[in-house]
């Protein structure tokens, strides 16, 4: 080849260790941070990245992919080692284009009158109920969201007084909150951020404490799920909103006190992701005290926060802290059937499965994923943690576990039947 010729980009393919270093750097993580989350010393990460040790086994590779939020397995290991397997992003719902079009559009030129505010409020309440009770909640929301978003946008534009406009902005923020549940884990990260930001702007315009709390709760989750480089942003939103809400809580409505409790747990969740055990459990305790002061049987309409959810939240903290034995104990203690929301119950089952998997109870983990599928098939279909367990167990040396994992892979759409 002539020295002036363009080099072949595939002549010297990027090694696995180089890929790990690139993704780690993009996430803003140090070798020490990655090593701590993996349970290794920083020297182990250095050996991986420099290629002085062989590529780790699949369980370790999947854990690295989870921490670094790598979307496709072959992006991490190289196309020559793996088929194209999505790890954390769902396949994309059939109704995503219609929801996207409604989010992207603005009703600037229309003669159609907005529905009455009370009518829109009833439709939003119905949508939340469907979101919690339907096994395939994205299917239901996909039908409801396009018109809900358009109509709440119209209501804002056609409001005739400051009071009406603020109430309409609160309704619009609520519609965006519903949309964020639909868009989460779909293959369009930019759309998720657009929804989160618009929801927060509408909530701030409304000056409604509950709307602001919900928008902050969702925005903090979007930051946290973007990886360690965004944990500070998640904390800032959570703590700023709690400081805003705390002076109002003395005589606040139940839903405002509940969203404050949900935000307290979010602070603990992010601390657990940082591996800060004392801080994580301290926030869990604070959220638990808030939950006990709510009416018995109460569940927040957006977050499901209440007394019944705290056991599930304890499982999440233990799992994120990577404490296998404690995770399994919390998973065995926490009741799933008391959680009224089907997608939230399925999410809890997935967290229980992660706990059992961490503790080496692989059969129980697979059985628990089956229970998650029974509660809400769409939830497990779009959950990266569940997909990771199934993918790993599909290579188990135990025939029964391989067979069960293969059956789950078909159920949740990872493989063709």
Coordinates of C-alpha atoms in Angstrom, one line a residue:
X1 CA 0.0 0.0 0.0
X2 CA 1.3 3.4 -0.9
X3 CA 2.2 5.6 2.1
X4 CA -0.2 8.2 0.6
X5 CA -3.1 5.8 0.5
X6 CA -5.9 6.0 3.0
X7 CA -5.5 3.4 5.7
X8 CA -7.9 0.6 5.9
X9 CA -10.0 1.2 9.1
X10 CA -10.5 -2.6 9.5
X11 CA -6.9 -3.5 9.1
X12 CA -6.2 -3.0 12.8
X13 CA -9.6 -3.5 14.6
X14 CA -10.2 -2.0 18.0
X15 CA -9.4 -4.5 20.7
X16 CA -11.9 -5.4 23.6
X17 CA -9.8 -3.5 26.1
X18 CA -9.6 -0.4 24.0
X19 CA -13.4 -0.5 23.7
X20 CA -13.8 -0.7 27.5
X21 CA -11.5 2.3 27.9
X22 CA -13.4 4.3 25.3
X23 CA -16.8 3.6 26.8
X24 CA -15.4 4.2 30.4
X25 CA -14.0 7.5 29.3
X26 CA -17.3 8.5 27.6
X27 CA -19.1 7.8 30.9
X28 CA -16.6 10.0 32.8
X29 CA -15.5 7.1 35.0
X30 CA -12.0 6.4 36.4
X31 CA -10.5 3.0 36.4
X32 CA -10.9 3.0 40.2
X33 CA -14.6 3.7 39.9
X34 CA -15.2 1.0 37.3
X35 CA -13.1 -1.5 39.3
X36 CA -15.1 -0.8 42.5
X37 CA -18.4 -1.4 40.8
X38 CA -17.0 -4.7 39.4
X39 CA -15.6 -5.8 42.6
X40 CA -12.0 -5.7 41.3
X41 CA -8.9 -3.7 41.9
X42 CA -8.0 -0.9 39.5
X43 CA -5.0 -2.9 38.3
X44 CA -7.5 -5.5 36.9
X45 CA -9.2 -2.9 34.8
X46 CA -5.8 -1.6 33.6
X47 CA -4.9 -5.2 32.5
X48 CA -8.2 -5.5 30.6
X49 CA -7.8 -2.2 28.9
X50 CA -4.2 -2.7 27.9
X51 CA -4.8 -6.2 26.7
X52 CA -2.3 -7.8 29.1
X53 CA -5.0 -10.3 30.1
X54 CA -7.5 -12.3 28.0
X55 CA -11.0 -11.1 27.4
X56 CA -13.1 -11.9 30.5
X57 CA -15.8 -14.5 30.5
X58 CA -19.4 -13.6 29.5
X59 CA -20.7 -12.8 33.0
X60 CA -18.0 -10.3 33.5
X61 CA -18.5 -8.8 30.0
X62 CA -22.2 -8.4 30.7
X63 CA -21.5 -6.7 34.0
X64 CA -19.1 -4.3 32.3
X65 CA -21.7 -3.6 29.6
X66 CA -24.3 -2.9 32.3
X67 CA -22.1 -0.4 34.2
X68 CA -21.0 1.4 31.1
X69 CA -24.5 1.3 29.6
X70 CA -23.3 -0.1 26.3
X71 CA -26.4 -0.5 24.1
X72 CA -25.2 -3.5 22.0
X73 CA -23.0 -6.4 23.1
X74 CA -21.0 -6.4 19.8
X75 CA -20.2 -2.7 20.4
X76 CA -18.2 -3.8 23.4
X77 CA -16.7 -7.1 22.2
X78 CA -16.4 -6.4 18.5
X79 CA -18.6 -7.6 15.6
X80 CA -16.3 -10.6 15.0
X81 CA -17.1 -12.0 18.4
X82 CA -20.8 -11.5 18.7
X83 CA -24.1 -11.1 16.7
X84 CA -25.8 -7.8 17.2
X85 CA -27.6 -8.1 20.5
X86 CA -29.4 -5.2 22.2
X87 CA -28.8 -5.2 25.9
X88 CA -30.5 -2.1 27.4
X89 CA -32.7 -0.7 24.7
X90 CA -36.0 -2.3 23.7
X91 CA -36.9 -3.2 20.1
X92 CA -39.1 -0.1 19.7
X93 CA -42.9 -0.2 20.2
X94 CA -45.1 -0.2 17.1
X95 CA -46.9 3.0 18.4
X96 CA -43.7 4.9 19.0
X97 CA -43.9 6.9 15.7
X98 CA -47.4 8.2 16.5
X99 CA -46.3 9.2 20.0
X100 CA -43.2 10.8 18.7
X101 CA -45.1 12.8 16.1
X102 CA -47.4 14.2 18.8
X103 CA -44.5 15.2 21.0
X104 CA -42.7 16.9 18.1
X105 CA -45.7 18.8 16.8
X106 CA -47.0 22.2 18.2
X107 CA -50.6 23.3 17.5
X108 CA -49.8 26.7 16.2
X109 CA -52.5 27.0 13.5
X110 CA -55.8 25.3 14.4
X111 CA -59.4 26.3 14.7
X112 CA -60.3 23.4 16.9
X113 CA -61.2 24.3 20.5
X114 CA -59.4 22.6 23.3
X115 CA -61.5 20.2 25.4
X116 CA -62.7 21.5 28.8
X117 CA -60.0 21.3 31.6
X118 CA -62.2 18.9 33.6
X119 CA -62.6 16.6 30.7
X120 CA -58.8 16.5 30.1
X121 CA -58.3 15.9 33.8
X122 CA -60.6 12.8 33.7
X123 CA -58.7 11.5 30.6
X124 CA -55.4 11.9 32.3
X125 CA -56.7 10.0 35.4
X126 CA -58.0 7.3 33.1
X127 CA -54.6 7.1 31.4
X128 CA -52.7 6.7 34.7
X129 CA -55.1 4.0 35.8
X130 CA -54.6 2.1 32.5
X131 CA -50.8 2.6 32.9
X132 CA -50.9 0.8 36.2
X133 CA -53.5 -1.9 35.6
X134 CA -52.9 -3.0 32.0
X135 CA -50.3 -5.8 31.5
X136 CA -49.3 -4.2 28.2
X137 CA -49.4 -0.6 29.3
X138 CA -47.4 0.8 26.4
X139 CA -50.0 -0.6 24.0
X140 CA -52.7 1.3 25.9
X141 CA -50.7 4.5 26.3
X142 CA -49.7 4.4 22.7
X143 CA -53.4 4.8 21.8
X144 CA -54.1 7.5 24.4
X145 CA -51.0 9.7 24.3
X146 CA -51.1 11.4 20.9
X147 CA -54.5 13.1 21.4
X148 CA -53.8 13.8 25.1
X149 CA -50.6 15.6 24.2
X150 CA -52.2 17.6 21.4
X151 CA -55.2 18.5 23.5
X152 CA -53.2 19.6 26.5
X153 CA -51.0 21.7 24.3
X154 CA -54.2 23.4 22.9
X155 CA -55.5 24.0 26.4
X156 CA -52.3 25.9 27.3
X157 CA -52.5 28.0 24.1
X158 CA -56.2 28.8 24.5
X159 CA -56.1 29.7 28.3
X160 CA -57.6 33.1 28.9
X161 CA -56.2 33.8 32.4
X162 CA -53.1 33.3 34.4
X163 CA -54.9 30.8 36.7
X164 CA -56.2 28.8 33.7
X165 CA -52.8 28.8 32.0
X166 CA -51.0 27.5 35.1
X167 CA -53.6 24.7 35.5
X168 CA -53.2 23.9 31.8
X169 CA -49.4 23.8 32.2
X170 CA -49.8 21.3 35.1
X171 CA -51.9 19.1 32.8
X172 CA -49.4 19.4 30.0
X173 CA -46.6 18.4 32.4
X174 CA -48.7 15.4 33.5
X175 CA -49.2 14.3 29.8
X176 CA -45.4 14.5 29.3
X177 CA -44.9 12.4 32.4
X178 CA -47.1 9.7 30.9
X179 CA -45.1 10.0 27.7
X180 CA -41.8 9.5 29.5
X181 CA -43.1 6.2 30.9
X182 CA -43.9 5.2 27.3
X183 CA -40.6 6.5 25.8
X184 CA -38.4 4.9 28.5
X185 CA -36.2 2.1 27.1
X186 CA -37.3 2.9 23.6
X187 CA -34.5 3.3 20.9
X188 CA -34.6 7.1 20.9
X189 CA -32.6 8.7 23.8
X190 CA -33.0 12.2 22.3
X191 CA -36.8 11.9 22.5
X192 CA -36.6 10.9 26.1
X193 CA -34.7 14.0 27.0
X194 CA -37.0 16.2 24.9
X195 CA -40.0 14.8 26.9
X196 CA -38.2 15.2 30.3
X197 CA -37.2 18.8 29.6
X198 CA -40.6 19.8 28.3
X199 CA -42.3 18.2 31.3
X200 CA -40.0 20.2 33.6
X201 CA -40.6 23.5 31.8
X202 CA -44.4 23.0 31.9
X203 CA -44.3 22.1 35.6
X204 CA -42.3 25.2 36.4
X205 CA -44.7 27.4 34.4
X206 CA -47.6 25.8 36.4
X207 CA -46.0 26.7 39.8
X208 CA -47.8 23.6 41.1
X209 CA -45.6 21.8 43.7
X210 CA -46.9 18.4 42.8
X211 CA -46.3 18.9 39.1
X212 CA -42.8 20.2 39.8
X213 CA -42.1 17.2 42.1
X214 CA -43.2 14.7 39.5
X215 CA -41.2 16.3 36.7
X216 CA -38.1 16.5 38.9
X217 CA -38.5 12.8 39.8
X218 CA -38.6 11.8 36.2
X219 CA -35.8 14.1 35.1
X220 CA -33.5 12.8 37.9
X221 CA -34.2 9.3 36.7
X222 CA -33.2 10.2 33.2
X223 CA -29.9 11.7 34.4
X224 CA -29.1 8.7 36.6
X225 CA -29.9 6.2 33.9
X226 CA -27.4 8.0 31.6
X227 CA -24.5 6.8 33.8
X228 CA -22.1 7.9 36.5
X229 CA -21.1 11.1 34.7
X230 CA -24.7 12.3 35.2
X231 CA -25.2 11.3 38.9
X232 CA -24.3 14.8 40.1
X233 CA -27.0 16.2 37.9
X234 CA -29.5 13.7 39.2
X235 CA -28.6 14.6 42.8
X236 CA -28.8 18.3 42.1
X237 CA -32.4 18.1 40.7
X238 CA -33.5 15.7 43.5
X239 CA -32.1 17.7 46.4
X240 CA -33.1 21.1 45.0
X241 CA -36.7 20.0 44.6
X242 CA -36.8 18.5 48.1
X243 CA -35.5 21.9 49.4
X244 CA -38.4 23.5 47.5
X245 CA -41.0 21.1 48.8
X246 CA -40.0 20.7 52.5
X247 CA -41.4 24.1 53.7
X248 CA -44.7 23.2 52.1
X249 CA -45.2 19.7 53.6
X250 CA -46.8 20.7 56.9
X251 CA -50.3 21.1 55.5
X252 CA -49.6 19.8 52.0
X253 CA -52.0 17.4 50.2
X254 CA -51.2 13.7 50.4
X255 CA -49.9 13.6 46.8
X256 CA -47.4 16.4 47.5
X257 CA -46.1 14.6 50.6
X258 CA -45.9 11.4 48.6
X259 CA -43.9 12.9 45.8
X260 CA -41.5 14.2 48.4
X261 CA -41.1 10.7 49.7
X262 CA -40.5 9.4 46.2
X263 CA -37.7 12.0 45.7
X264 CA -36.2 10.9 49.0
X265 CA -35.9 7.4 47.8
X266 CA -34.5 8.6 44.5
X267 CA -31.6 10.3 46.4
X268 CA -31.0 6.9 48.0
X269 CA -31.2 5.1 44.7
X270 CA -28.5 7.3 43.2
X271 CA -26.3 6.9 46.3
X272 CA -26.6 3.1 45.9
X273 CA -25.5 3.4 42.3
X274 CA -22.5 5.3 43.6
X275 CA -21.9 2.4 46.0
X276 CA -22.4 4.8 49.0
X277 CA -24.1 2.3 51.4
X278 CA -24.7 4.5 54.4
X279 CA -26.1 7.4 52.4
X280 CA -28.3 5.1 50.4
X281 CA -29.9 3.4 53.4
X282 CA -30.1 6.7 55.2
X283 CA -32.3 8.1 52.4
X284 CA -34.3 4.9 52.4
X285 CA -35.0 5.3 56.1
X286 CA -36.1 8.9 55.5
X287 CA -38.4 7.8 52.7
X288 CA -39.8 5.0 54.8
X289 CA -40.7 7.4 57.6
X290 CA -42.5 9.6 55.0
X291 CA -44.4 6.6 53.7
X292 CA -45.6 5.6 57.2
X293 CA -47.2 9.1 57.6
X294 CA -49.3 8.6 54.4
X295 CA -52.8 7.0 54.6
X296 CA -52.8 3.2 54.8
X297 CA -53.1 1.7 51.4
X298 CA -52.2 4.9 49.6
X299 CA -50.2 4.6 46.3
X300 CA -49.0 7.7 44.5
X301 CA -50.7 7.8 41.1
X302 CA -47.4 8.4 39.2
X303 CA -44.6 6.8 41.3
X304 CA -46.6 4.2 43.2
X305 CA -44.9 5.6 46.4
X306 CA -46.5 4.5 49.6
X307 CA -46.0 2.1 52.5
X308 CA -46.4 -1.0 50.3
X309 CA -43.6 0.0 47.9
X310 CA -40.8 0.4 50.6
X311 CA -40.0 -3.3 50.6
X312 CA -39.4 -3.2 46.9
X313 CA -37.3 -0.1 47.3
X314 CA -35.1 -1.9 49.8
X315 CA -34.4 -4.7 47.3
X316 CA -33.4 -2.1 44.7
X317 CA -30.9 -0.4 47.2
X318 CA -29.4 -3.8 48.1
X319 CA -29.1 -4.9 44.5
X320 CA -27.5 -1.6 43.4
X321 CA -25.0 -1.9 46.3
X322 CA -24.1 -5.4 44.9
X323 CA -24.7 -7.1 48.2
X324 CA -25.7 -10.6 47.2
X325 CA -26.8 -12.0 50.6
X326 CA -28.5 -8.9 51.7
X327 CA -30.2 -8.5 48.3
X328 CA -31.6 -12.0 48.6
X329 CA -32.8 -11.5 52.1
X330 CA -34.6 -8.3 51.1
X331 CA -36.0 -10.0 48.0
X332 CA -37.4 -12.9 50.1
X333 CA -38.9 -10.4 52.6
X334 CA -40.5 -8.0 50.2
X335 CA -44.0 -8.8 49.0
X336 CA -44.9 -8.3 45.4
X337 CA -48.6 -9.0 45.5
X338 CA -49.3 -5.9 47.6
X339 CA -48.0 -3.7 44.7
X340 CA -51.1 -2.6 42.8
X341 CA -49.4 -1.4 39.7
X342 CA -48.7 -4.2 37.3
X343 CA -45.7 -2.7 35.6
X344 CA -44.3 -1.7 39.0
X345 CA -44.9 -5.2 40.3
X346 CA -43.1 -6.6 37.3
X347 CA -40.2 -4.2 37.9
X348 CA -40.0 -5.4 41.5
X349 CA -39.9 -9.0 40.3
X350 CA -37.0 -8.2 38.0
X351 CA -35.2 -6.5 40.9
X352 CA -35.8 -9.7 43.0
X353 CA -34.4 -11.8 40.1
X354 CA -31.3 -9.6 40.1
X355 CA -31.0 -10.1 43.9
X356 CA -31.3 -13.9 43.6
X357 CA -28.9 -13.9 40.6
X358 CA -26.3 -11.9 42.7
X359 CA -26.6 -14.5 45.4
X360 CA -26.1 -17.4 43.0
X361 CA -29.7 -18.6 43.2
X362 CA -29.9 -18.9 39.4
X363 CA -33.0 -21.1 39.2
X364 CA -34.9 -18.8 41.5
X365 CA -33.9 -15.8 39.5
X366 CA -35.3 -17.4 36.3
X367 CA -38.5 -18.4 38.1
X368 CA -38.9 -14.8 39.3
X369 CA -38.4 -13.5 35.8
X370 CA -41.3 -15.7 34.8
X371 CA -43.4 -14.1 37.5
X372 CA -42.4 -10.7 36.1
X373 CA -43.6 -11.7 32.7
X374 CA -46.9 -12.9 34.1
X375 CA -47.4 -9.5 35.8
X376 CA -46.6 -7.2 32.8
X377 CA -45.0 -8.7 29.7
X378 CA -44.1 -5.3 28.2
X379 CA -42.1 -4.4 31.3
X380 CA -39.7 -7.3 31.1
X381 CA -39.5 -7.1 27.3
X382 CA -38.0 -3.6 27.6
X383 CA -35.9 -4.2 30.7
X384 CA -32.1 -4.5 30.2
X385 CA -31.4 -6.2 33.5
X386 CA -33.8 -9.0 32.7
X387 CA -32.4 -9.4 29.2
X388 CA -28.9 -9.6 30.7
X389 CA -29.8 -12.5 33.1
X390 CA -31.6 -14.4 30.3
X391 CA -28.6 -13.9 27.9
X392 CA -26.1 -15.1 30.5
X393 CA -28.2 -18.1 31.6
X394 CA -28.6 -19.1 27.9
X395 CA -24.9 -20.1 28.2
X396 CA -25.2 -21.9 31.5
X397 CA -23.5 -25.3 31.8
X398 CA -26.7 -26.7 33.5
X399 CA -29.1 -27.9 30.7
X400 CA -32.2 -27.1 32.7
X401 CA -31.2 -23.5 33.2
X402 CA -30.2 -23.2 29.5
X403 CA -33.6 -24.5 28.5
X404 CA -35.5 -22.2 30.8
X405 CA -33.5 -19.2 29.7
X406 CA -34.2 -20.1 26.1
X407 CA -37.9 -20.3 26.8
X408 CA -37.8 -16.8 28.5
X409 CA -35.9 -15.4 25.6
X410 CA -38.7 -16.4 23.2
X411 CA -41.3 -15.0 25.6
X412 CA -39.8 -11.6 25.9
X413 CA -39.0 -11.3 22.2
X414 CA -35.2 -11.8 22.3
X415 CA -35.4 -14.7 19.9
X416 CA -37.8 -15.8 17.3
X417 CA -40.1 -18.6 18.4

